Coordinates of C-alpha atoms in Angstrom, one line a residue:
X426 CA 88.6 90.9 96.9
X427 CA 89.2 93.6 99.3
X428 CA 89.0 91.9 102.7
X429 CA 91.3 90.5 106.0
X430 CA 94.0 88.1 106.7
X431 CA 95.9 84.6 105.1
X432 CA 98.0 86.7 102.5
X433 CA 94.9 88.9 101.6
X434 CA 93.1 86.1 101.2
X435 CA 90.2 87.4 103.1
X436 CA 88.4 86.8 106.2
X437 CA 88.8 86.0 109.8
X438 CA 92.3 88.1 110.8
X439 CA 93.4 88.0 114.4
X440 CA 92.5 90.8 116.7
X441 CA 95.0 93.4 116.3
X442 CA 97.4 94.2 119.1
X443 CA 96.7 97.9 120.6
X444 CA 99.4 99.7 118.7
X445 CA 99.4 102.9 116.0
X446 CA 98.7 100.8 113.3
X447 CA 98.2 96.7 112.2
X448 CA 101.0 96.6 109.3
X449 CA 103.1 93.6 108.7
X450 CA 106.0 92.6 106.7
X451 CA 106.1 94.7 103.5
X452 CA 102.4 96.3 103.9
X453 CA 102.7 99.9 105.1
X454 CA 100.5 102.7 106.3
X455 CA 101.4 106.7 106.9
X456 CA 101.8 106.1 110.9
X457 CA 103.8 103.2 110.3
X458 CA 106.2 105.0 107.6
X459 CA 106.6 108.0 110.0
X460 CA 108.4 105.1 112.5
X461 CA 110.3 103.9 109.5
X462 CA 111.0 106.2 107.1
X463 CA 113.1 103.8 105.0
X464 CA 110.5 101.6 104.8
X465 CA 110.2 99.9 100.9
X466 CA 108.8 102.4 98.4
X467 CA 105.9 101.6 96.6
X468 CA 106.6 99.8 93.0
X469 CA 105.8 101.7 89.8
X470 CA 103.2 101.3 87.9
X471 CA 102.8 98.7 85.1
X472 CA 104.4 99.8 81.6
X473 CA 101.0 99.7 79.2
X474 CA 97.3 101.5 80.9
X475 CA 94.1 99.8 80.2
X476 CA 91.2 101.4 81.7
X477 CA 87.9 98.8 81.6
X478 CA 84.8 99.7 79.5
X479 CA 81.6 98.7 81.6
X480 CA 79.9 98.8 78.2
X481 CA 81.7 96.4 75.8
X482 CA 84.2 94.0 78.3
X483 CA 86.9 95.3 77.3
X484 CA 90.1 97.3 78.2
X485 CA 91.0 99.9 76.4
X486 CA 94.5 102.1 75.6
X487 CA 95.0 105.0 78.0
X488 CA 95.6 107.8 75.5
X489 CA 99.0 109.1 77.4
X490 CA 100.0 105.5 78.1
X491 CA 100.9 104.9 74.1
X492 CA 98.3 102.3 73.7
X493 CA 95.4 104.7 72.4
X494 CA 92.9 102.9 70.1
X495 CA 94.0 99.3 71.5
X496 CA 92.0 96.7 73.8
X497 CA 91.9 93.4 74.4
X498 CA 88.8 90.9 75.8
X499 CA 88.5 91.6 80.1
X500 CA 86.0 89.1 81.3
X501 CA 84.9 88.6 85.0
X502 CA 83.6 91.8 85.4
X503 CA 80.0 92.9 86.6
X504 CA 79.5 96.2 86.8
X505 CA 76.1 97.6 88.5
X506 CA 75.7 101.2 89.2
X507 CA 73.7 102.9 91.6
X508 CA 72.8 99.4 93.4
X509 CA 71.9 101.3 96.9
X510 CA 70.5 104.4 97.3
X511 CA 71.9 107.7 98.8
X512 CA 69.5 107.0 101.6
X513 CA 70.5 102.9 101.8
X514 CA 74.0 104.0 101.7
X515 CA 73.6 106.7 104.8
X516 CA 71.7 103.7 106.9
X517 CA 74.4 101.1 106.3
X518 CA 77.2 103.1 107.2
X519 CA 75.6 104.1 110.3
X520 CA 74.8 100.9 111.4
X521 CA 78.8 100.3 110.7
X522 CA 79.6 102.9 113.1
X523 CA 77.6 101.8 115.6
X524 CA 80.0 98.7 116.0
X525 CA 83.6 98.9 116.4
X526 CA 86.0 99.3 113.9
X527 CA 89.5 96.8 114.2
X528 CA 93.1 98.1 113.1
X529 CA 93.7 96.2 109.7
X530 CA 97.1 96.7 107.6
X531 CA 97.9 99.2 104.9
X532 CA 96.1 101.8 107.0
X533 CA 92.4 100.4 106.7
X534 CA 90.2 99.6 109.8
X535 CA 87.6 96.4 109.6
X536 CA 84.6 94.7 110.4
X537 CA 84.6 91.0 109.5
X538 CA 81.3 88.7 110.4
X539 CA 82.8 85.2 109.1
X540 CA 84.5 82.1 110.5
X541 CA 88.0 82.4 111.9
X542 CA 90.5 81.0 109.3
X543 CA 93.6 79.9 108.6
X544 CA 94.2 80.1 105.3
X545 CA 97.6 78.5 105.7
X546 CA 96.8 75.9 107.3
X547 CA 93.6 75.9 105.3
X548 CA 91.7 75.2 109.0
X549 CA 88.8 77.1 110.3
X550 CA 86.6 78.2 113.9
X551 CA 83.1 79.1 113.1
X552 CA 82.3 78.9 117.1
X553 CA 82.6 82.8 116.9
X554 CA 80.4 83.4 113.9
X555 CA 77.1 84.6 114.5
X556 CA 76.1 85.5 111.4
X557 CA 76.3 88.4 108.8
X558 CA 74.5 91.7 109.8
X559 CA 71.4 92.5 110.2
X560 CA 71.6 95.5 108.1
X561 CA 72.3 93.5 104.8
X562 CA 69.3 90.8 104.7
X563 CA 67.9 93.5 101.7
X564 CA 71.0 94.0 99.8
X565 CA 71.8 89.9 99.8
X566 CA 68.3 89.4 98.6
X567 CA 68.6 92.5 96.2
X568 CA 71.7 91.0 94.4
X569 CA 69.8 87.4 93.8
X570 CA 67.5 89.3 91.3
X571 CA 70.4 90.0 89.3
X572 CA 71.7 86.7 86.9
X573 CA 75.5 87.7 87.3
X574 CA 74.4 86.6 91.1
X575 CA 72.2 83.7 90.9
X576 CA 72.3 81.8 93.7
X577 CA 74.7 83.9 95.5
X578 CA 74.8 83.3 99.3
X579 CA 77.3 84.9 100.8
X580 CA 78.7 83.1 104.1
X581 CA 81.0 86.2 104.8
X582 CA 81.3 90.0 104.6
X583 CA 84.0 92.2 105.4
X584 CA 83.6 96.0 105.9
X585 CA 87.0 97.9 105.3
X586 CA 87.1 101.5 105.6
X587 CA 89.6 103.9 104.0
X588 CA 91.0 106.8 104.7
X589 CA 93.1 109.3 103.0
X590 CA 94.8 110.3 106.7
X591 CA 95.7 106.9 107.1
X592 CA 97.1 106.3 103.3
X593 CA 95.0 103.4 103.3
X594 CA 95.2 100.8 100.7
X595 CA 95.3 97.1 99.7
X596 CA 98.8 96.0 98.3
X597 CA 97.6 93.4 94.4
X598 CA 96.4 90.1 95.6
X599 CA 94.4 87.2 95.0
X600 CA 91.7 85.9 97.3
X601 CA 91.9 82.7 98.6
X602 CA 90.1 79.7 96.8
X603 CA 90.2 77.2 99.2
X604 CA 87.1 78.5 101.1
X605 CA 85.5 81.3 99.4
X606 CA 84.0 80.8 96.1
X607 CA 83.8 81.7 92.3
X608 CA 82.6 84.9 93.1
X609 CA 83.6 87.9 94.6
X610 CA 80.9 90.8 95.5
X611 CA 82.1 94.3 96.9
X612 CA 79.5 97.4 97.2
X613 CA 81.5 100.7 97.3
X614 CA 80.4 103.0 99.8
X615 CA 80.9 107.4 100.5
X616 CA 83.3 107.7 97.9
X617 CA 84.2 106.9 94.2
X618 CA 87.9 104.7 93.5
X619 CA 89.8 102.9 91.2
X620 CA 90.2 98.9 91.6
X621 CA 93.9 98.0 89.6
X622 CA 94.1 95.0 88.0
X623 CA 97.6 93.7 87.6
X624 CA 99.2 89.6 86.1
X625 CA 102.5 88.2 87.0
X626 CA 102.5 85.7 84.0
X627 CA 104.9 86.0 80.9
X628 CA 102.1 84.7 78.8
X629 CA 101.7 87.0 75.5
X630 CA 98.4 89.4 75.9
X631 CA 97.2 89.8 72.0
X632 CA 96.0 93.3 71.3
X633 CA 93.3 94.6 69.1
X634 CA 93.1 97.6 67.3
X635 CA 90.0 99.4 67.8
X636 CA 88.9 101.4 64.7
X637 CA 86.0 103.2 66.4
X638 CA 86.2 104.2 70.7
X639 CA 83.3 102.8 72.4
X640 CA 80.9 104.6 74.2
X641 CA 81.8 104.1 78.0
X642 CA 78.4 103.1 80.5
X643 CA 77.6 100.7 82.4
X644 CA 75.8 97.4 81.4
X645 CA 73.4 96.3 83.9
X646 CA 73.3 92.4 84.8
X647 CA 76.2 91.5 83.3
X648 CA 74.8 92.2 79.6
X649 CA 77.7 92.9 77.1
X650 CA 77.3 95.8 74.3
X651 CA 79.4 94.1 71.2
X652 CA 82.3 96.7 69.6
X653 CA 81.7 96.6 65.8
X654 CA 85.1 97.3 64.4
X655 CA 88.3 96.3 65.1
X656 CA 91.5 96.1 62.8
X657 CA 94.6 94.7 64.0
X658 CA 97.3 96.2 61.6
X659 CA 100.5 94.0 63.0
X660 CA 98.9 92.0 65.8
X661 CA 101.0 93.0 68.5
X662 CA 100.9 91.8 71.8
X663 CA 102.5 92.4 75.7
X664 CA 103.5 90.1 78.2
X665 CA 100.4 90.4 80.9
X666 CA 103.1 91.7 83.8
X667 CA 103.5 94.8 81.8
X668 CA 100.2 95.2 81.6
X669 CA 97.7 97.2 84.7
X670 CA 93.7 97.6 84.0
X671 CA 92.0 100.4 85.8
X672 CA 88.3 99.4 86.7
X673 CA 86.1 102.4 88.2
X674 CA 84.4 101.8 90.9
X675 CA 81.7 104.6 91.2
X676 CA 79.9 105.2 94.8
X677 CA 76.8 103.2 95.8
X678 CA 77.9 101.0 93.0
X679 CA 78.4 96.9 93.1
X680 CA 81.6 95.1 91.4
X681 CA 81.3 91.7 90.4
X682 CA 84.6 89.4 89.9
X683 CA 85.0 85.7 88.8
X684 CA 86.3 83.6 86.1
X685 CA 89.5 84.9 85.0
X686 CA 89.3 88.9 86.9
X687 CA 88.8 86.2 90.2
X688 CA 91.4 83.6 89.5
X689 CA 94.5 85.2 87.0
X690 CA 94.8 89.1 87.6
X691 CA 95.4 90.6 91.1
X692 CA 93.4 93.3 92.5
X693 CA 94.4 96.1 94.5
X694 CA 93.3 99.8 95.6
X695 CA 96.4 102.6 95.4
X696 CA 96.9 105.2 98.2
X697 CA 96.2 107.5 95.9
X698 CA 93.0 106.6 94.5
X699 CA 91.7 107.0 98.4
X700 CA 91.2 110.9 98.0
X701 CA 88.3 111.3 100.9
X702 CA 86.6 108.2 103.5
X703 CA 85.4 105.1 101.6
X704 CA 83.8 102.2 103.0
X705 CA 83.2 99.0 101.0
X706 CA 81.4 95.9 101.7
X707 CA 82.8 92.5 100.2
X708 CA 80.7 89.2 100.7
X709 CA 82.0 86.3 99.3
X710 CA 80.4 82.7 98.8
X711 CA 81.5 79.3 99.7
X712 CA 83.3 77.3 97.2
X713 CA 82.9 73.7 96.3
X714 CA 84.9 71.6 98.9
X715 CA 82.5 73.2 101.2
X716 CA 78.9 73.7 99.0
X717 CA 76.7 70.2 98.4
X718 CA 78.7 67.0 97.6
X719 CA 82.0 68.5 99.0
X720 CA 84.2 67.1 101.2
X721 CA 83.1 69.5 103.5
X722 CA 79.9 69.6 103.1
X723 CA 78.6 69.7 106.7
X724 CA 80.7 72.4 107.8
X725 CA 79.3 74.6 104.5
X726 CA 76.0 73.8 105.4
X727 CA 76.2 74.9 109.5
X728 CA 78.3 78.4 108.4
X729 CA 75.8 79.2 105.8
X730 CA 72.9 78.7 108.2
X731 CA 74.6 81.1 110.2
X732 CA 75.4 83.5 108.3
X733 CA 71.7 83.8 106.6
X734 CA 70.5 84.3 110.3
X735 CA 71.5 87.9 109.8
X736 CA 72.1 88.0 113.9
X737 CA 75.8 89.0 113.7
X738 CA 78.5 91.0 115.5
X739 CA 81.7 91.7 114.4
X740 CA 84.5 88.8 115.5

């Protein structure tokens, strides 16, 4: 999810050099476009809309994208609304402020309290780490009580913040799955957005016709609202690539990704769904090479005994 370096693959990112802005390669923010105006335009959207229903699982047709009345099976996604308070969400992005925020790319600034990696050479430092923040001891213990999360224990979290001045935004990615786990947990801070979902494969994506529109909420804990009807008149289907899902993210809310939203479909925030300042907080878990019975093992064991100190700074 959302997060620092290794290809967006989260985590540990070197300190940024004092300049205007931290952009590399193709990534690009508004002071770095000013230098080069003929840097490379952003690509257009996927052909076919899907927006995600919190309620049922599914994505369904975009009315103007031609696909009205058709959806097809999303899993991977746990929605929970309102999972901090106004109040909760006013104390944690103080305490943000409070520390100093890094120069990332695409316009966003960070906060990362993990190891130093590189996910290229899949090696690691955890001599820096002290720990995740103080701050988040409640909302680590808060998202146990939840299923979805059983067991969660996060060994890093990365604060990004966003800013429309900036034209801040994450470019589609996948995180990395040599260190960080099956799942992926971001609480959206200040401001609502949209997370795009987006699959390079040429595998067909069968459709269903839906023969009644359900009724869009959210389903707490992962529970799953079954849609009663469907009728698929000719079966169709779309190669995935042509295919973008649209999941909401509202403010003070927690997302939720693994299984295939983790592993198949890239995720990524548009410039233009950053209309005011957003802050989000991902934490992410340690996958097997590193958990018990892992090749690993030791090194899992010492970073997530640091990080559930909740003694950190910002590395």
């Amino acid at each position: 999810m959302e997060g620092g370096g290794g290809g967006e693959r989260g985590g540990g990112e070197e300190a940024a050099r004092p300049r205007a802005c931290a952009c590399t390669g193709a990534r690009s923010c508004l002071a770095c476009q000013a230098r080069r105006p003929t840097t490379t335009p952003t690509p257009p959207p996927k052909n076919a809309n899907f927006v995600y229903c919190p309620t049922t699982g599914f994505a369904v047709g975009e009315k103007p994208s031609g696909f009205a009345g058709w959806a097809f099976p999303f899993p991977g996604v746990c929605l929970l609304d309102d999972f901090v308070t106004a109040e909760e969400e006013r104390h944690m992005v103080t305490l943000m402020d409070q520390s100093p925020w890094k120069p990332s790319q695409s316009g966003r600034r960070k906060q990362d309290y993990g190891p130093k990696v590189n996910f290229k050479k899949q090696k690691l430092k955890a001599g820096c780490f002290t720990g995740l923040p103080s701050g988040s001891r409640e909302i680590v213990e808060r998202m146990q009580t939840f299923s979805v999360l059983k067991g969660f224990s996060p060994v890093e979290q990365c604060n990004l913040d966003y800013g429309p001045e900036r034209g801040s935004a994450i470019d589609p990615h996948w995180d990395d799955s040599w260190l960080w786990g099956e799942r992926l947990v971001t609480l959206n801070l200040l401001s609502a957005t949209v997370l795009s979902m987006t699959c390079d494969s040429d595998d067909p994506l069968p459709l269903l016709f839906l023969q009644s529109e359900p009724t869009h909420g959210n389903a707490r804990d992962g529970q799953r609202c079954a849609l009663e009807e469907f009728r698929s008149p000719a079966n169709p289907s779309l190669p995935f690539r042509e295919v973008s899902v649209a999941i909401s993210l509202p403010r003070r809310a927690l997302l939720v990704l693994y299984g295939p939203a983790r592993h198949r479909w890239k995720h990524a925030i548009h410039r233009d769904h950053i209309t005011s300042r957003r802050v989000c907080a991902t934490f992410r878990e340690l996958s097997a090479e590193f958990g018990p019975g892992g090749k690993q093992e030791k090194v899992g064991g010492k970073l997530l005994e640091t990080a559930l100190t909740f003694q950190g700074r910002p590395v």
